[in-house]
Coordinates of C-alpha atoms and ligand atoms in Angstrom, one line a residue:
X1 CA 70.8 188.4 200.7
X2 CA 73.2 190.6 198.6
X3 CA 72.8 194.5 199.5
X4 CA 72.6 195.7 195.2
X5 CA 73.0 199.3 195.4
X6 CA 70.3 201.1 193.0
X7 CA 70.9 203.5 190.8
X8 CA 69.0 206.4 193.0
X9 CA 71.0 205.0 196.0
X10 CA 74.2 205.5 194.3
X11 CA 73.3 208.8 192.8
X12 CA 72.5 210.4 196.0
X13 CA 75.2 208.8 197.7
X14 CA 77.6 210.1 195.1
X15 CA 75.8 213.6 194.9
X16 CA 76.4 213.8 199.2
X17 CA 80.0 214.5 198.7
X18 CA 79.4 217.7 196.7
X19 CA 79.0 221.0 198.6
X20 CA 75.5 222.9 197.9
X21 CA 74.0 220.3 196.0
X22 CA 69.8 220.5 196.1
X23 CA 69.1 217.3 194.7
X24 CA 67.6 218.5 191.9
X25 CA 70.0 216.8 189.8
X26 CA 69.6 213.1 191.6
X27 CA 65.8 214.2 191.2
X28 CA 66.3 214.9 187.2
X29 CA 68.0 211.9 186.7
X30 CA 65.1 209.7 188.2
X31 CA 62.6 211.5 185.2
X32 CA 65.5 210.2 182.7
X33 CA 65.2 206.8 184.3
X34 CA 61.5 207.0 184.1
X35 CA 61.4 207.4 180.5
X36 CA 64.1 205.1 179.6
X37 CA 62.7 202.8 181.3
X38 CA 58.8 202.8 179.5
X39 CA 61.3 202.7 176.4
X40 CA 62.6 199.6 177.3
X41 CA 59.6 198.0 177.7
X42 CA 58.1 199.3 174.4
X43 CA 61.3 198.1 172.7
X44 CA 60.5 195.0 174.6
X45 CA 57.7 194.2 173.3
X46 CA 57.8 195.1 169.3
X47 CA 55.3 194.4 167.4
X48 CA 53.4 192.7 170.1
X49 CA 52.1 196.8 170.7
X50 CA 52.6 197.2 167.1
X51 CA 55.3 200.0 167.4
X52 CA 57.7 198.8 164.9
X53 CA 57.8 199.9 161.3
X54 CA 58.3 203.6 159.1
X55 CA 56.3 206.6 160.4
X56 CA 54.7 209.1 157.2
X57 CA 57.8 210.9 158.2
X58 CA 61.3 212.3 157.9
X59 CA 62.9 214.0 160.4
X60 CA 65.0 217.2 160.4
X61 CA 68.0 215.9 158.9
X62 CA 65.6 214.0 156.3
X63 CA 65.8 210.4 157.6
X64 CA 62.7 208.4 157.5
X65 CA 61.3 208.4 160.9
X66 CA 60.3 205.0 162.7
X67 CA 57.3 204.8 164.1
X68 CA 59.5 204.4 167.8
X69 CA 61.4 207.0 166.7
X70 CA 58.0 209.6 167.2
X71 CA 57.1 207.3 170.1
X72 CA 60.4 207.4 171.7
X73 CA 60.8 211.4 171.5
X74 CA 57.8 212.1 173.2
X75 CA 58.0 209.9 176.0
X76 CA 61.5 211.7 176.8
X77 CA 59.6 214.9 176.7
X78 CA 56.8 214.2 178.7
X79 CA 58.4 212.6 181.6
X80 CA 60.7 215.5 181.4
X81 CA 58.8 218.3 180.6
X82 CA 56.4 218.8 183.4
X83 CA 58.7 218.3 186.7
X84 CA 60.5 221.2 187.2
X85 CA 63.9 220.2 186.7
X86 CA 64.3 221.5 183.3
X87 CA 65.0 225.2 181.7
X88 CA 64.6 223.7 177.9
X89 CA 65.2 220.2 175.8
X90 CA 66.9 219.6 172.3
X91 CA 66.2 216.4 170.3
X92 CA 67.8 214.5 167.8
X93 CA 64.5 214.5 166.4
X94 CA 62.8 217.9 166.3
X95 CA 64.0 220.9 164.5
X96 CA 64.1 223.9 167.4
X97 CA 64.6 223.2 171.3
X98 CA 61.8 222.4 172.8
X99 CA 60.3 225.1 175.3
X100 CA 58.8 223.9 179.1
X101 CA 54.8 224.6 178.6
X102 CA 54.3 227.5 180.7
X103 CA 51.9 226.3 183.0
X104 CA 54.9 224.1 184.8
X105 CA 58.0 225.7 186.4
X106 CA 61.9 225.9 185.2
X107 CA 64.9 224.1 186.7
X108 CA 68.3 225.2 186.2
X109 CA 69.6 222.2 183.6
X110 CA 69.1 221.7 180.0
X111 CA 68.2 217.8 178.6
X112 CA 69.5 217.0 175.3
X113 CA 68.9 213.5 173.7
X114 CA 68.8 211.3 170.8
X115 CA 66.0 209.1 172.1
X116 CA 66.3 206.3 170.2
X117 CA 69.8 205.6 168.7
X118 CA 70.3 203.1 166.0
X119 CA 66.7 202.7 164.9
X120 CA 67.4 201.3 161.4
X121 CA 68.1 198.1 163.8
X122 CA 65.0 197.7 165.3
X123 CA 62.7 196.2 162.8
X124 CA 65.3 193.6 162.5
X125 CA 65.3 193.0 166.3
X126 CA 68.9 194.2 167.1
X127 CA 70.3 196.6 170.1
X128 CA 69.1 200.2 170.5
X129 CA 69.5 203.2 172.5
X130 CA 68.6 206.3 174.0
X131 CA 71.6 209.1 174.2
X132 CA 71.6 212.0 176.9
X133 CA 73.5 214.9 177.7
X134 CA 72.9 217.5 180.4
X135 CA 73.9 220.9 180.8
X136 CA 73.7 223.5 183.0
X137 CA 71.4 226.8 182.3
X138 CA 71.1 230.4 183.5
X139 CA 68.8 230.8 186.3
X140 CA 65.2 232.3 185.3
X141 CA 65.9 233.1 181.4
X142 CA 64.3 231.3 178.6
X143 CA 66.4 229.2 176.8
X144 CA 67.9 230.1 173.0
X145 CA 69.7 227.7 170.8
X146 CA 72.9 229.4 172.1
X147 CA 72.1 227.9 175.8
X148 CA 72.5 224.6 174.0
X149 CA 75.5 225.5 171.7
X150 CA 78.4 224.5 174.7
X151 CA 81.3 222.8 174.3
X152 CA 81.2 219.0 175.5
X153 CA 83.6 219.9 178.2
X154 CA 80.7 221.8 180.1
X155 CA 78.5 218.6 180.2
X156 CA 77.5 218.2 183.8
X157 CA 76.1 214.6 183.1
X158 CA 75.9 212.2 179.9
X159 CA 74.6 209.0 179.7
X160 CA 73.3 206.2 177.7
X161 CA 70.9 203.1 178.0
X162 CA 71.4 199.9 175.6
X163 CA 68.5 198.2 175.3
X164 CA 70.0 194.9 174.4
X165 CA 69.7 191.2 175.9
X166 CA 69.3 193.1 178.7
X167 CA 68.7 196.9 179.4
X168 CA 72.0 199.0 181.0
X169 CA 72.1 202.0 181.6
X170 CA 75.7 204.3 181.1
X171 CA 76.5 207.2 183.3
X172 CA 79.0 209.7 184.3
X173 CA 78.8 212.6 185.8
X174 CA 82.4 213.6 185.6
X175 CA 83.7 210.8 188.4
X176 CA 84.3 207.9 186.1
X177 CA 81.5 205.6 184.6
X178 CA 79.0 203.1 185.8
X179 CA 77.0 200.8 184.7
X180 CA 73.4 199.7 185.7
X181 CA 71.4 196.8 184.6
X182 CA 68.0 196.8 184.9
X183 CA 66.1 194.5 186.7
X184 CA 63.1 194.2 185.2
X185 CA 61.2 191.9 188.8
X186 CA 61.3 195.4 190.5
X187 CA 61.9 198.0 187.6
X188 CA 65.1 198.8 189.6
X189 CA 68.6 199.6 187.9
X190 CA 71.0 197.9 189.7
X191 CA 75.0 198.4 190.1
X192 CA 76.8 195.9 188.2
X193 CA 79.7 197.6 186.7
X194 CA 81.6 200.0 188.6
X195 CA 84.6 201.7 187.8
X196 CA 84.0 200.9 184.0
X197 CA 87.3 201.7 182.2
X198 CA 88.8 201.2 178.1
X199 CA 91.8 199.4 177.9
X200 CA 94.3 201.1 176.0
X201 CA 95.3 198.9 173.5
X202 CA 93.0 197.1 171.3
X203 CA 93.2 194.5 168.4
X204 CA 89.2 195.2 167.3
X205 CA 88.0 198.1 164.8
X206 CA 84.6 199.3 164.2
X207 CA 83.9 200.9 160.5
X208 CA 81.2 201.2 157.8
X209 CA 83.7 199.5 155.3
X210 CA 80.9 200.1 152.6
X211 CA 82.4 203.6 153.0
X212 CA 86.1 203.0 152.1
X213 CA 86.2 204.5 148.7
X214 CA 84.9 208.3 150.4
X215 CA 87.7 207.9 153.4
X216 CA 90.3 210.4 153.5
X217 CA 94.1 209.1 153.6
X218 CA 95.0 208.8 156.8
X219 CA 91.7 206.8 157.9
X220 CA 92.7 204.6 154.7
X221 CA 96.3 204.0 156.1
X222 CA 95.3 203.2 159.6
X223 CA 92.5 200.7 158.2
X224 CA 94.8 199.3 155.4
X225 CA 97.6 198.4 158.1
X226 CA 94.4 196.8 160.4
X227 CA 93.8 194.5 157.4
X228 CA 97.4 193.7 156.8
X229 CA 97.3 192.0 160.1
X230 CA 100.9 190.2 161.3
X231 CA 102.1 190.9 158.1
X232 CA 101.9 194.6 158.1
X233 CA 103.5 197.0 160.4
X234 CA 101.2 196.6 163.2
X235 CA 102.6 192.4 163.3
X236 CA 99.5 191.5 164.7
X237 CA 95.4 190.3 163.3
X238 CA 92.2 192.8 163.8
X239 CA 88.9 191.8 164.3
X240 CA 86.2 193.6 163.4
X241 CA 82.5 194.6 163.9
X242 CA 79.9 196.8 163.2
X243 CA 76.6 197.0 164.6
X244 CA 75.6 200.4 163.2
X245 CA 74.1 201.2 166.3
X246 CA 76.5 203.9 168.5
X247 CA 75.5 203.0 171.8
X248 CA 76.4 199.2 171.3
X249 CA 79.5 199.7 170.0
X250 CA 80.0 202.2 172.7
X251 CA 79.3 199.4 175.1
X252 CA 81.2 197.0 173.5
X253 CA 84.4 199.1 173.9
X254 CA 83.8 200.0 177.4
X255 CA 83.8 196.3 177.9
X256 CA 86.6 195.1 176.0
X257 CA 88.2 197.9 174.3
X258 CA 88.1 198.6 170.7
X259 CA 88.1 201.5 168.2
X260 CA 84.6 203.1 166.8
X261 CA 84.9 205.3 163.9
X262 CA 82.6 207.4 161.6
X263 CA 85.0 209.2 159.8
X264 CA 85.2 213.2 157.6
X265 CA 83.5 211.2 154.7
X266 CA 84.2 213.2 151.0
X267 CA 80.9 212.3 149.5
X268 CA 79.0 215.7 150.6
X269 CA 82.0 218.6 152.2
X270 CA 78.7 220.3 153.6
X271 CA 78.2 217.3 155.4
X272 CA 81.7 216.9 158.0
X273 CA 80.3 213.2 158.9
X274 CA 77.2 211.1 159.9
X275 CA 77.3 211.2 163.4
X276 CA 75.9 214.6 165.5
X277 CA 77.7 216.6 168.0
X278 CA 74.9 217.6 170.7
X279 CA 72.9 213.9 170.9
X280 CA 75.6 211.6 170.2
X281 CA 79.7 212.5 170.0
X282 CA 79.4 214.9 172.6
X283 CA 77.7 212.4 175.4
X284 CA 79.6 209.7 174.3
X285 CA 82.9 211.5 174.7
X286 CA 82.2 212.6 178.0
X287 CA 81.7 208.7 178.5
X288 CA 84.6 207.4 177.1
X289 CA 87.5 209.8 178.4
X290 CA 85.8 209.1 181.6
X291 CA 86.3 205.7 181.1
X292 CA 90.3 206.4 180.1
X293 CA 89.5 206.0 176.3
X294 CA 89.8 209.3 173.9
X295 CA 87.8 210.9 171.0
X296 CA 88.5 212.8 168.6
X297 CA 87.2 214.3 164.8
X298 CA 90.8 213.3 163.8
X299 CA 92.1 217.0 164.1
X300 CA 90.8 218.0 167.2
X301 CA 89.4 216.5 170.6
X302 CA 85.5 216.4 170.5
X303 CA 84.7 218.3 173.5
X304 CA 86.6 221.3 172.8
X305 CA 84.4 221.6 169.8
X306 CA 82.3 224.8 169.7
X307 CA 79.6 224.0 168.7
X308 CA 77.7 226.0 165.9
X309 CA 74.1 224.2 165.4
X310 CA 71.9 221.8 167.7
X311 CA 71.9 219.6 164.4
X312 CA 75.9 220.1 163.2
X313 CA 77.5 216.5 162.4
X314 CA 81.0 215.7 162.9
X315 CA 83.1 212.7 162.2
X316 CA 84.0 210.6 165.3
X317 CA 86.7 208.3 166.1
X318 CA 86.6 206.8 170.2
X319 CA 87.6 204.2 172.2
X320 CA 91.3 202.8 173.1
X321 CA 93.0 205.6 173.9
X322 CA 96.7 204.4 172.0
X323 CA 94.7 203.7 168.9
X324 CA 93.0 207.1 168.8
X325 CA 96.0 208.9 169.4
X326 CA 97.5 206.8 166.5
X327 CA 94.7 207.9 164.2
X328 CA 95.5 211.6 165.2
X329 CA 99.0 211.1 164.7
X330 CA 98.3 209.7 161.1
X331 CA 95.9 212.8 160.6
X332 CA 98.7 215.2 161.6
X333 CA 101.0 213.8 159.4
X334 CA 98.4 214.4 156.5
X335 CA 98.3 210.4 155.6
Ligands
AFP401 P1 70.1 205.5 162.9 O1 69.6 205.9 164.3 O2 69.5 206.3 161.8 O3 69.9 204.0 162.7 O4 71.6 205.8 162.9 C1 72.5 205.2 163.8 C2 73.8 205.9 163.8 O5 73.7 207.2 164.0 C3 74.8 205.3 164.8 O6 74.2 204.8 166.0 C4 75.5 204.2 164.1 O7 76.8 204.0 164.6 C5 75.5 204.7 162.7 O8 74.4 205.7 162.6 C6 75.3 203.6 161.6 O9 75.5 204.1 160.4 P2 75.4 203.2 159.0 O10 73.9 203.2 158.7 O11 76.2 204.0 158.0 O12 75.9 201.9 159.3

């Protein structure tokens, strides 16, 4: 019988090597795995528990709320909220961070999380996610919004889970990225792609062309000489997709390479993209550089970003590293 190596297994094993380490953080990463995977099985099952369709709601950046959406965020903060691990929690959903009750005690790490990514796709039965990122706190203060408000750089582990054909779940924790797949006889994640890495180059883009017309030059040029194919200066054809879902495309790349952009858009300058630093562009950096790739706003690399509020948005462009670093050269020529 083949000796698959769990996700707690290779968490611990990888935690050993570390001097002084408690194992609160193999035990915090368990509560993650908890939730994610009673999200799975929601998402799973649709409308056969009736969870899929609009909430009364909008949420604080005025999106309507899906009802999995509501369902999703508090599952993340009760599995997480009671065990100790935690000083504080920020969502993608909720205005302020969210404090521990008092009646449980405070860990030492901060959880921050967009619990389910790419919900416009779930009514129409396509891949979602959850996002997490977590950081380290001060020992025995309550946690302000400045706790939260560190560069990307200082991420101690970030993570996602796809909940596609099947559900995987994405980690680093600064030594490379792994993959787990959930098996879903034992409720185990399994090891099934080590050593996950971006290839360099890449013939594939990812874009909301609907957006074109509110791109700024150099975004234009680098998409323009995509389309022109072997005739154009790159002399060879792009494919391209879009799922509008972050955490597939994310998956996608780290499988086969590719470029994922949401782009400085013009349509609102209080608005610097669509995509948000803390839930989504910081975890998924961590990710991808891990994984050899690179992302950047264009101008500067994501997680030396400082940030300024749990809620800022930021235009992204990841994946194979050549590419990116083509897009920043076009940026620093101005077009
Ligand atoms: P939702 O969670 O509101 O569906 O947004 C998903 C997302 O933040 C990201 O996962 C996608 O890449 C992107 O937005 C899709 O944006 P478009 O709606 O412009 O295609």
């Amino acid at each position: 019988m083949t000796n698959h190596v769990t996700l707690t297994q290779f968490i611990i094993e990888q935690q050993r090597e570390l001097p002084g380490v408690s194992g609160t953080f193999t035990s915090l990463l368990n509560d993650v795995v908890t939730a994610c995977k009673k999200i799975s099985h929601l998402v799973n099952r649709g409308n056969l528990v009736g969870v899929l369709g609009s909430a009364e709601s909008e949420n604080v950046q005025g999106e309507v709320q899906k009802k999995l959406d509501i369902i999703t965020n508090d599952i993340m903060v009760e599995a997480l909220n009671w065990t100790g691990h935690l000083a504080g929690m920020a969502s993608e959903e909720i205005d302020g961070i969210i404090p521990i009750p008092s009646q449980y005690p405070k860990g030492k790490y901060l959880a921050l999380f967009d619990p389910l990514d790419g919900s416009s796709n779930i009514d129409v039965n396509l891949a979602v996610g959850t996002i997490f990122s977590i950081l380290r706190c001060r020992e025995g203060v309550e946690p302000a919004v400045e706790d939260f408000l560190r560069k990307g750089s200082e991420q101690v582990c970030a993570g996602f889970v796809l909940y596609g054909p099947s559900t995987m779940m994405v980690l680093t924790t600064g030594h490379g990225v792994n993959g787990f797949t959930l098996d879903q006889d034992i409720g185990e994640f399994i090891l099934t792609h080590p050593a996950m890495t971006i290839p360099a180059e890449t013939s594939e883009f990812a874009i909301n062309m609907s957006n074109q017309r509110f791109w700024e030059p150099p975004v234009q040029r680098y998409i323009e000489e995509c389309l022109q194919g072997t005739e154009g200066v790159r002399e060879k054809d792009f494919n391209m997709r879009w799922i509008a879902s972050m955490v597939a495309e994310v998956y996608r790349i780290l499988t086969r390479g590719g470029i994922f952009m949401y782009p400085y858009d013009l349509r609102d300058p209080s608005r610097a993209g669509k995509l948000r630093l803390m839930y989504e562009a910081n975890p998924m950096a961590f990710i991808v550089e891990q994984a050899g790739g690179a992302c950047s706003t264009g101008r500067e690399r994501i997680l030396d970003m400082n940030p300024t509020g749990l809620h800022q948005r930021v235009p992204v462009i990841l994946g194979s590293k050549n590419e990116v670093e083509r897009i920043v050269g076009y940026h620093l020529a101005k077009g």
